[in-house]
Amino acid sequence: MTQTIALQIKNPYADQLKKGYPLISKDAIDAHQLPKEEGALLRLQDSHNRFIGTGYYGLQNKGIGWVLTTDANEKIDKAFFSKKIKKALENRQAFFNNPDTTAFRIFNGEGDGVGGLTIDFFDSYFMVSWYSAGIYSFKEMVYEALAETVNYKAIYEKKRFDSKGQYIEQDDFVMGTPGEFPIIVTENGMNYAVNLNDGAMTGIFLDQRDVRLAIRERYADRKNMLNTFSYTGAFSVAAALGGAIKTTSVDVAKRSLAKTIEQFSVNQIDYETQDIKVMDVFHYFKYAQRHNLKFDLVVLDPPSFARTKQITFSTAKDYPKLLKDTIAITEKNGVIVASTNNASFGMKKFKSFIDQAFKETNTRYKIVEEYSLPKDFRVPREYPEFNYLKVVFIEKLN
Ligand code: SAH
C-alpha cells in the first residue's frame, strides 16, 4: 500500500490549492519535508493542519507533484483512475464519433484530473505517457482501469522521465496484440503514418491538428511553402493536400528524410515533386538568402530547446532572431505560421517577440489567426497557463 505523508503547504500556495490549482510548486513546501520516494501520496494541509487535498509526489520540471482530489474521503485507488478515465472518454465522444479523425488525445494530465499522465488514441492503439517516476508508480492501477474501460488492440507507453529528463530507449509495448508499424491514422481525411514503438516520438504531434487543417483549407492553395523544423513533414503534407505548388521541408535529423517520404507516400503524393532537406534550419536560412529563395507560406515550429554541433537554441531567447530570418525569405503578403510549445511564456510574450522581429526588420504585419491547444487537449478551465501551445498566423504586409 502506498504510504501517505502529511505535507504542510505555505501561503500563498495553500490558498491557490484550495481554489483548485492542481500543481504543487516546489516553493510551496520546506524542502526537508520532501518524502524519500516518488509516488508517495501526500496529505496536503495548510498552516493550521487543515486538509486541502490529496496529491502525489512526482518530480517534473513543472513542480513536485499534483493534487488528485480535494475530497478528504476520496481514496486514490483503481476506482479513482477508472472514474477519471471514464469521464475523460465521455468528454471525447465527438472525436470517437468522427470517422475522419482516428488519432486524438483521450486524457490530458491535469486537464483531466491527473497531472503527469497523458493517453493518446491511435485507431484503437493507446499510448500512455508518464511524466514522472511518481505517477509511474501508479501504473498497475491505471493500466487495469484503462484496459477495463476501452476496447484496445494494444497499449503502449512512453516514460518521459529519468534523472536528466531524457527519453530512455525502451520497448514500449505494454499489453494486447502488438501492432505492425507503421499504422496509418487519419486526421480530417489526411493520412499519417505512426509508429508507437520507435523512440521518443510517434510521427505526429496531435496538438497541431487544427493548425494542419487551417493550412490545408485556407493557406496552401497555389502557394510555395517552407516547413522549418519539419520532423516527419506533417505540415508539408497538409499544405500539399491543400494545393501548394511545392513544399520544402527542412529538418536536421537524418531520419526525417525517410519519415517525410513516408508521410507523403501514404497520402499518394509523389515525394519527388517536393523538396526534403536534411539541414540545420539556420544554415538553410543563409542558403535561401544566397539563392534568393522566397516563400508564400512558412511554418516555424521549433522545439523549445535545441542543440546541434554549432548552435544552441532556446525559443524563450531566440524566437525573435528566428522570425527575422524567416521574414527575410517570406514574400510580400506571405504568411508566417509562428508556433511554440514552450510553456515558460504565454501568448502575450510570444506576441511581443513577433512585434520585436517585425519592428527590427522595418516590416509591417497583421495577425490573421491564433491557435492554442485543441479541445481534446483539455486544460483546467480556470488555469489557462497550462495551455502551452501558441500558434500565430501572421501576414507580412510589405
Ligand atoms: N513541426 C513538427 C515538429 C517539430 S519537432 C511537426 O509539427 O511535426 C522539432 C524538430 O526540430 C525535430 O524533428 C528536430 O530534429 C528538429 N530540429 C532541432 N533543431 C534543429 C535545427 N537546428 N535545424 C533543423 N531542425 C532542427
Short mmCIF file of C-alpha atoms and ligand atoms in Angstrom, two decimals:
data_model
loop_
_atom_site.label_atom_id
_atom_site.label_comp_id
_atom_site.label_asym_id
_atom_site.label_seq_id
_atom_site.Cartn_x
_atom_site.Cartn_y
_atom_site.Cartn_z
CA MET A 1 0.00 0.00 0.00
CA THR A 2 1.29 3.43 -0.88
CA GLN A 3 2.09 5.48 2.20
CA THR A 4 0.52 8.87 2.81
CA ILE A 5 2.69 11.68 4.07
CA ALA A 6 1.40 14.91 5.58
CA LEU A 7 2.82 17.94 3.84
CA GLN A 8 2.37 21.47 5.02
CA ILE A 9 1.76 23.97 2.22
CA LYS A 10 2.94 27.53 2.69
CA ASN A 11 0.99 30.57 1.73
CA PRO A 12 0.07 31.85 -0.81
CA TYR A 13 0.30 28.36 -2.29
CA ALA A 14 -2.15 26.88 0.22
CA ASP A 15 -4.83 29.36 -0.86
CA GLN A 16 -4.11 28.61 -4.52
CA LEU A 17 -4.54 24.87 -3.99
CA LYS A 18 -7.75 25.46 -2.03
CA LYS A 19 -9.16 27.26 -5.03
CA GLY A 20 -8.40 24.29 -7.23
CA TYR A 21 -4.95 24.92 -8.66
CA PRO A 22 -3.63 21.42 -9.46
CA LEU A 23 0.15 21.81 -9.36
CA ILE A 24 2.26 21.61 -6.19
CA SER A 25 5.11 24.04 -6.70
CA LYS A 26 8.49 23.28 -5.19
CA ASP A 27 8.36 26.62 -3.40
CA ALA A 28 5.13 25.59 -1.67
CA ILE A 29 6.90 23.45 0.92
CA ASP A 30 10.03 23.34 3.02
CA ALA A 31 12.47 21.11 1.20
CA HIS A 32 13.21 18.97 4.27
CA GLN A 33 9.59 17.80 4.24
CA LEU A 34 10.03 16.03 0.92
CA PRO A 35 9.31 12.30 1.01
CA LYS A 36 12.12 9.91 0.05
CA GLU A 37 10.25 8.07 -2.66
CA GLU A 38 8.39 9.48 -5.61
CA GLY A 39 4.87 8.13 -5.79
CA ALA A 40 4.10 8.76 -2.12
CA LEU A 41 0.60 10.08 -1.54
CA LEU A 42 0.54 13.50 0.09
CA ARG A 43 -1.96 14.80 2.59
CA LEU A 44 -1.74 18.46 1.72
CA GLN A 45 -2.59 20.72 4.63
CA ASP A 46 -2.45 24.39 5.47
CA SER A 47 -0.51 26.02 8.32
CA HIS A 48 -3.34 25.07 10.72
CA ASN A 49 -3.10 21.44 9.59
CA ARG A 50 -6.45 21.73 7.86
CA PHE A 51 -6.94 19.36 4.93
CA ILE A 52 -6.56 20.89 1.48
CA GLY A 53 -6.32 17.86 -0.73
CA THR A 54 -4.61 14.59 -1.55
CA GLY A 55 -1.83 14.64 -4.07
CA TYR A 56 1.18 12.61 -5.12
CA TYR A 57 4.88 13.28 -5.07
CA GLY A 58 6.41 13.24 -8.55
CA LEU A 59 9.20 15.42 -9.84
CA GLN A 60 8.65 17.26 -13.10
CA ASN A 61 10.19 20.49 -14.23
CA LYS A 62 6.79 21.99 -13.51
CA GLY A 63 6.72 21.15 -9.80
CA ILE A 64 6.97 18.41 -7.20
CA GLY A 65 3.61 16.79 -7.74
CA TRP A 66 -0.06 17.20 -8.45
CA VAL A 67 -3.29 17.41 -6.48
CA LEU A 68 -5.54 14.43 -7.22
CA THR A 69 -8.58 15.26 -5.12
CA THR A 70 -9.86 17.85 -2.68
CA ASP A 71 -12.38 15.42 -1.22
CA ALA A 72 -10.99 14.14 2.10
CA ASN A 73 -12.94 10.90 1.76
CA GLU A 74 -11.81 10.03 -1.75
CA LYS A 75 -9.31 7.17 -1.96
CA ILE A 76 -6.66 7.01 -4.64
CA ASP A 77 -7.23 3.52 -5.97
CA LYS A 78 -8.15 1.79 -9.21
CA ALA A 79 -11.74 3.07 -8.93
CA PHE A 80 -10.38 6.62 -8.76
CA PHE A 81 -8.43 6.22 -12.01
CA SER A 82 -11.39 4.42 -13.63
CA LYS A 83 -13.65 7.32 -12.83
CA LYS A 84 -11.21 9.85 -14.28
CA ILE A 85 -10.68 7.83 -17.45
CA LYS A 86 -14.41 7.30 -17.99
CA LYS A 87 -15.09 10.98 -17.57
CA ALA A 88 -12.28 11.83 -19.99
CA LEU A 89 -13.69 9.42 -22.58
CA GLU A 90 -17.15 10.93 -22.23
CA ASN A 91 -15.66 14.31 -22.99
CA ARG A 92 -14.20 12.95 -26.25
CA GLN A 93 -17.34 11.29 -27.58
CA ALA A 94 -17.46 13.68 -30.54
CA PHE A 95 -13.96 12.55 -31.52
CA PHE A 96 -14.85 8.87 -31.29
CA ASN A 97 -17.91 9.52 -33.45
CA ASN A 98 -15.95 11.25 -36.19
CA PRO A 99 -14.65 8.74 -38.76
CA ASP A 100 -12.42 11.36 -40.41
CA THR A 101 -10.11 11.61 -37.40
CA THR A 102 -8.78 8.45 -35.77
CA ALA A 103 -5.97 9.92 -33.66
CA PHE A 104 -6.53 12.21 -30.71
CA ARG A 105 -5.78 12.65 -27.01
CA ILE A 106 -8.18 10.98 -24.62
CA PHE A 107 -6.54 12.02 -21.36
CA ASN A 108 -4.61 15.24 -20.87
CA GLY A 109 -2.95 15.26 -17.45
CA GLU A 110 -4.14 17.99 -15.13
CA GLY A 111 -6.94 18.92 -17.55
CA ASP A 112 -8.49 15.52 -16.85
CA GLY A 113 -7.62 15.44 -13.16
CA VAL A 114 -4.31 13.55 -13.06
CA GLY A 115 -1.24 15.67 -13.75
CA GLY A 116 1.75 13.85 -15.20
CA LEU A 117 -0.29 11.33 -17.21
CA THR A 118 -1.47 11.58 -20.81
CA ILE A 119 -3.15 8.99 -23.04
CA ASP A 120 -3.39 9.23 -26.82
CA PHE A 121 -5.63 7.17 -29.07
CA PHE A 122 -4.34 5.99 -32.47
CA ASP A 123 -7.03 3.96 -34.15
CA SER A 124 -7.52 1.57 -31.21
CA TYR A 125 -3.87 1.62 -30.16
CA PHE A 126 -3.30 3.55 -26.94
CA MET A 127 -0.16 5.43 -25.99
CA VAL A 128 0.25 6.23 -22.30
CA SER A 129 2.89 8.83 -21.43
CA TRP A 130 4.28 9.08 -17.91
CA TYR A 131 5.96 12.32 -16.91
CA SER A 132 7.50 11.34 -13.56
CA ALA A 133 8.63 8.30 -11.61
CA GLY A 134 5.96 9.31 -9.11
CA ILE A 135 2.98 8.91 -11.42
CA TYR A 136 4.58 5.81 -12.96
CA SER A 137 4.33 4.08 -9.58
CA PHE A 138 0.53 4.06 -10.07
CA LYS A 139 0.85 2.27 -13.40
CA GLU A 140 -0.79 -1.02 -12.43
CA MET A 141 -3.97 0.69 -11.28
CA VAL A 142 -4.02 2.92 -14.33
CA TYR A 143 -3.46 0.09 -16.81
CA GLU A 144 -6.12 -2.06 -15.16
CA ALA A 145 -8.56 0.83 -15.17
CA LEU A 146 -7.77 1.65 -18.82
CA ALA A 147 -7.92 -1.96 -20.03
CA GLU A 148 -11.32 -2.44 -18.39
CA THR A 149 -12.71 0.75 -19.86
CA VAL A 150 -11.64 0.82 -23.52
CA ASN A 151 -11.50 -1.59 -26.45
CA TYR A 152 -7.86 -1.74 -27.36
CA LYS A 153 -5.76 -3.54 -29.90
CA ALA A 154 -2.69 -2.77 -27.82
CA ILE A 155 -1.45 -0.38 -25.18
CA TYR A 156 2.00 1.22 -25.44
CA GLU A 157 3.80 3.54 -23.06
CA LYS A 158 6.45 6.22 -23.03
CA LYS A 159 8.36 7.09 -19.90
CA ARG A 160 9.19 10.74 -20.27
CA PHE A 161 11.40 10.97 -17.24
CA ASP A 162 14.72 9.86 -15.88
CA SER A 163 17.43 11.57 -13.91
CA LYS A 164 18.10 14.05 -16.72
CA GLY A 165 14.63 14.29 -18.17
CA GLN A 166 15.88 12.49 -21.28
CA TYR A 167 13.92 9.83 -23.09
CA ILE A 168 15.14 6.32 -22.27
CA GLU A 169 15.23 3.82 -25.13
CA GLN A 170 12.88 1.04 -24.22
CA ASP A 171 10.38 -1.43 -25.57
CA ASP A 172 7.16 0.50 -25.28
CA PHE A 173 4.74 -2.41 -25.58
CA VAL A 174 2.53 -2.96 -22.51
CA MET A 175 -0.36 -5.28 -23.39
CA GLY A 176 -2.63 -6.52 -26.17
CA THR A 177 -1.59 -7.68 -29.63
CA PRO A 178 1.50 -5.82 -30.81
CA GLY A 179 0.83 -3.56 -33.78
CA GLU A 180 2.54 -3.79 -37.13
CA PHE A 181 4.03 -0.36 -37.50
CA PRO A 182 3.66 2.00 -39.09
CA ILE A 183 -0.09 2.08 -38.72
CA ILE A 184 -1.93 4.69 -40.77
CA VAL A 185 -4.24 7.03 -38.88
CA THR A 186 -6.47 9.61 -40.48
CA GLU A 187 -6.86 13.21 -39.41
CA ASN A 188 -9.57 15.25 -41.09
CA GLY A 189 -9.17 12.90 -44.01
CA MET A 190 -5.37 13.22 -44.22
CA ASN A 191 -3.27 10.12 -43.62
CA TYR A 192 -0.39 9.92 -41.20
CA ALA A 193 1.98 7.03 -40.58
CA VAL A 194 2.52 6.42 -36.87
CA ASN A 195 4.92 4.16 -35.02
CA LEU A 196 4.31 3.70 -31.31
CA ASN A 197 7.42 1.65 -30.65
CA ASP A 198 10.22 3.66 -32.20
CA GLY A 199 11.82 6.11 -29.80
CA ALA A 200 10.59 9.27 -28.16
CA MET A 201 8.08 10.45 -30.75
CA THR A 202 5.30 8.77 -32.72
CA GLY A 203 5.49 10.59 -36.07
CA ILE A 204 2.78 13.15 -35.44
CA PHE A 205 2.10 15.85 -32.88
CA LEU A 206 -1.62 15.62 -32.28
CA ASP A 207 -1.88 19.07 -30.69
CA GLN A 208 -1.34 20.73 -34.11
CA ARG A 209 -4.39 19.12 -35.70
CA ASP A 210 -6.39 22.35 -36.07
CA VAL A 211 -3.37 24.17 -37.47
CA ARG A 212 -2.80 21.48 -40.11
CA LEU A 213 -6.44 21.75 -41.11
CA ALA A 214 -6.27 25.54 -41.35
CA ILE A 215 -3.16 25.32 -43.52
CA ARG A 216 -4.76 22.80 -45.85
CA GLU A 217 -8.08 24.63 -46.12
CA ARG A 218 -7.11 28.29 -46.16
CA TYR A 219 -3.41 28.97 -46.62
CA ALA A 220 -1.82 26.49 -49.01
CA ASP A 221 -3.60 26.73 -52.34
CA ARG A 222 -1.14 27.70 -55.12
CA LYS A 223 1.48 28.61 -52.55
CA ASN A 224 5.17 27.88 -52.32
CA MET A 225 5.53 26.54 -48.78
CA LEU A 226 8.53 26.21 -46.47
CA ASN A 227 8.29 23.97 -43.41
CA THR A 228 11.13 24.50 -40.96
CA PHE A 229 11.85 22.04 -38.10
CA SER A 230 9.66 19.78 -40.18
CA TYR A 231 10.18 16.45 -38.31
CA THR A 232 8.08 13.97 -40.39
CA GLY A 233 6.69 16.74 -42.60
CA ALA A 234 3.14 16.68 -41.26
CA PHE A 235 2.57 20.36 -42.08
CA SER A 236 4.04 19.85 -45.56
CA VAL A 237 1.58 17.03 -46.22
CA ALA A 238 -1.30 19.31 -45.16
CA ALA A 239 -0.03 22.06 -47.48
CA ALA A 240 0.47 19.71 -50.43
CA LEU A 241 -3.05 18.32 -49.99
CA GLY A 242 -4.32 21.89 -49.78
CA GLY A 243 -2.96 22.67 -53.23
CA ALA A 244 0.54 24.03 -52.57
CA ILE A 245 2.63 24.31 -55.73
CA LYS A 246 5.57 22.94 -53.82
CA THR A 247 6.65 22.27 -50.24
CA THR A 248 10.17 22.39 -48.82
CA SER A 249 10.73 20.56 -45.54
CA VAL A 250 13.86 21.27 -43.52
CA ASP A 251 14.99 19.25 -40.51
CA VAL A 252 18.46 18.48 -39.21
CA ALA A 253 17.65 14.92 -38.14
CA LYS A 254 18.74 12.34 -40.71
CA ARG A 255 15.73 10.17 -40.11
CA SER A 256 13.40 12.99 -41.06
CA LEU A 257 14.09 12.26 -44.75
CA ALA A 258 12.70 8.71 -44.73
CA LYS A 259 9.88 9.70 -42.38
CA THR A 260 8.82 12.61 -44.58
CA ILE A 261 8.91 10.45 -47.72
CA GLU A 262 6.68 8.01 -45.86
CA GLN A 263 4.14 10.70 -44.87
CA PHE A 264 3.89 11.94 -48.46
CA SER A 265 3.61 8.40 -49.77
CA VAL A 266 0.73 7.37 -47.52
CA ASN A 267 -1.13 10.35 -48.98
CA GLN A 268 -0.38 9.39 -52.60
CA ILE A 269 1.82 12.45 -53.06
CA ASP A 270 4.93 11.88 -55.16
CA TYR A 271 7.70 12.97 -52.79
CA GLU A 272 9.98 13.65 -55.72
CA THR A 273 7.83 16.66 -56.59
CA GLN A 274 8.60 18.06 -53.12
CA ASP A 275 11.86 19.22 -51.54
CA ILE A 276 13.08 17.48 -48.38
CA LYS A 277 16.28 18.82 -46.90
CA VAL A 278 18.26 17.32 -44.05
CA MET A 279 19.86 20.51 -42.90
CA ASP A 280 20.23 22.87 -39.97
CA VAL A 281 17.47 25.48 -40.32
CA PHE A 282 19.91 28.27 -39.55
CA HIS A 283 22.09 27.15 -42.46
CA TYR A 284 19.03 26.85 -44.65
CA PHE A 285 18.10 30.50 -43.98
CA LYS A 286 21.53 31.57 -45.26
CA TYR A 287 21.27 29.22 -48.23
CA ALA A 288 17.83 30.59 -49.13
CA GLN A 289 19.03 34.19 -48.90
CA ARG A 290 22.07 33.45 -51.05
CA HIS A 291 19.88 31.86 -53.70
CA ASN A 292 17.16 34.49 -53.44
CA LEU A 293 14.53 31.94 -52.49
CA LYS A 294 11.26 33.33 -51.19
CA PHE A 295 8.15 31.61 -49.89
CA ASP A 296 4.45 32.46 -49.68
CA LEU A 297 3.88 30.35 -46.60
CA VAL A 298 6.43 29.49 -43.91
CA VAL A 299 5.81 27.27 -40.91
CA LEU A 300 8.09 27.87 -37.97
CA ASP A 301 7.67 25.26 -35.25
CA PRO A 302 10.95 24.82 -33.40
CA PRO A 303 11.50 22.67 -30.32
CA SER A 304 11.67 24.67 -27.08
CA PHE A 305 15.37 23.85 -26.86
CA ALA A 306 17.70 22.51 -29.49
CA ARG A 307 21.37 21.83 -29.66
CA THR A 308 23.27 20.99 -32.81
CA LYS A 309 27.04 20.93 -33.14
CA GLN A 310 27.24 24.65 -33.81
CA ILE A 311 24.13 26.15 -32.30
CA THR A 312 22.28 26.12 -29.01
CA PHE A 313 18.81 27.48 -29.41
CA SER A 314 16.05 28.31 -26.95
CA THR A 315 12.70 29.67 -28.06
CA ALA A 316 12.42 31.78 -24.92
CA LYS A 317 15.53 33.68 -26.01
CA ASP A 318 15.97 33.25 -29.75
CA TYR A 319 12.49 33.39 -31.25
CA PRO A 320 12.80 36.99 -32.50
CA LYS A 321 16.00 36.08 -34.33
CA LEU A 322 14.34 33.07 -35.88
CA LEU A 323 11.44 35.23 -37.03
CA LYS A 324 13.77 37.85 -38.52
CA ASP A 325 15.47 35.18 -40.61
CA THR A 326 12.03 33.99 -41.69
CA ILE A 327 10.73 37.44 -42.56
CA ALA A 328 13.72 37.88 -44.89
CA ILE A 329 12.65 34.95 -47.06
CA THR A 330 8.88 35.50 -46.97
CA GLU A 331 7.12 37.13 -49.91
CA LYS A 332 5.09 40.31 -49.50
CA ASN A 333 1.60 39.23 -48.38
CA GLY A 334 3.04 35.86 -47.49
CA VAL A 335 2.01 34.16 -44.26
CA ILE A 336 4.26 33.01 -41.44
CA VAL A 337 2.84 30.38 -39.11
CA ALA A 338 4.78 31.02 -35.91
CA SER A 339 4.38 28.28 -33.34
CA THR A 340 5.86 27.39 -29.98
CA ASN A 341 5.09 24.84 -27.30
CA ASN A 342 7.35 26.47 -24.74
CA ALA A 343 5.33 26.51 -21.51
CA SER A 344 7.60 29.03 -19.81
CA PHE A 345 5.98 32.02 -21.52
CA GLY A 346 2.46 32.92 -22.64
CA MET A 347 0.77 34.38 -25.70
CA LYS A 348 1.47 37.96 -24.66
CA LYS A 349 5.21 37.43 -24.52
CA PHE A 350 5.09 35.45 -27.76
CA LYS A 351 3.35 38.34 -29.49
CA SER A 352 5.97 40.70 -28.14
CA PHE A 353 8.62 38.52 -29.85
CA ILE A 354 6.66 38.79 -33.09
CA ASP A 355 6.34 42.54 -32.76
CA GLN A 356 10.03 42.93 -31.99
CA ALA A 357 11.09 40.89 -35.03
CA PHE A 358 8.91 42.87 -37.42
CA LYS A 359 9.94 46.21 -35.94
CA GLU A 360 13.60 45.36 -36.18
CA THR A 361 13.20 44.45 -39.83
CA ASN A 362 11.06 47.52 -40.60
CA THR A 363 8.28 45.29 -41.78
CA ARG A 364 4.58 45.71 -41.19
CA TYR A 365 2.42 42.77 -40.33
CA LYS A 366 -1.07 41.69 -39.48
CA ILE A 367 -2.08 38.84 -37.20
CA VAL A 368 -4.64 36.80 -39.11
CA GLU A 369 -5.41 33.91 -36.78
CA GLU A 370 -4.38 32.39 -33.46
CA TYR A 371 -4.49 28.86 -32.14
CA SER A 372 -3.86 27.18 -28.83
CA LEU A 373 -4.44 23.57 -27.77
CA PRO A 374 -7.31 21.75 -29.48
CA LYS A 375 -10.33 20.54 -27.49
CA ASP A 376 -9.03 17.04 -26.78
CA PHE A 377 -6.00 18.58 -25.04
CA ARG A 378 -8.13 19.72 -22.13
CA VAL A 379 -6.72 22.26 -19.71
CA PRO A 380 -8.15 23.16 -16.29
CA ARG A 381 -10.72 25.80 -17.14
CA GLU A 382 -9.61 28.40 -14.60
CA TYR A 383 -5.90 27.98 -15.38
CA PRO A 384 -5.13 28.79 -19.00
CA GLU A 385 -1.42 28.81 -18.15
CA PHE A 386 -1.46 25.05 -18.71
CA ASN A 387 -2.35 25.73 -22.33
CA TYR A 388 1.22 25.71 -23.59
CA LEU A 389 0.61 25.82 -27.36
CA LYS A 390 0.76 29.18 -29.13
CA VAL A 391 0.35 29.44 -32.88
CA VAL A 392 0.00 32.76 -34.68
CA PHE A 393 -0.67 33.19 -38.41
CA ILE A 394 1.00 36.44 -39.45
CA GLU A 395 0.68 38.18 -42.80
CA LYS A 396 3.74 40.11 -43.91
CA LEU A 397 2.43 43.35 -45.36
CA ASN A 398 5.44 44.88 -47.12
N1 SAH B 1 6.93 20.90 -36.71
C1 SAH B 1 6.98 19.47 -36.49
C2 SAH B 1 7.53 19.11 -35.14
C3 SAH B 1 8.89 19.65 -34.85
S1 SAH B 1 9.73 18.71 -33.65
C4 SAH B 1 5.58 18.86 -36.64
O1 SAH B 1 4.60 19.56 -36.49
O2 SAH B 1 5.51 17.67 -36.90
C5 SAH B 1 11.25 19.51 -33.65
C6 SAH B 1 12.14 19.10 -34.83
O3 SAH B 1 13.16 20.08 -34.91
C7 SAH B 1 12.83 17.76 -34.66
O4 SAH B 1 12.48 16.92 -35.74
C8 SAH B 1 14.33 18.12 -34.71
O5 SAH B 1 15.10 17.19 -35.43
C9 SAH B 1 14.32 19.45 -35.39
N2 SAH B 1 15.45 20.35 -35.13
C10 SAH B 1 16.01 20.69 -33.96
N3 SAH B 1 16.98 21.61 -34.15
C11 SAH B 1 17.03 21.85 -35.48
C12 SAH B 1 17.84 22.70 -36.30
N4 SAH B 1 18.76 23.50 -35.77
N5 SAH B 1 17.63 22.69 -37.63
C13 SAH B 1 16.68 21.89 -38.17
N6 SAH B 1 15.90 21.08 -37.45
C14 SAH B 1 16.08 21.04 -36.12
#
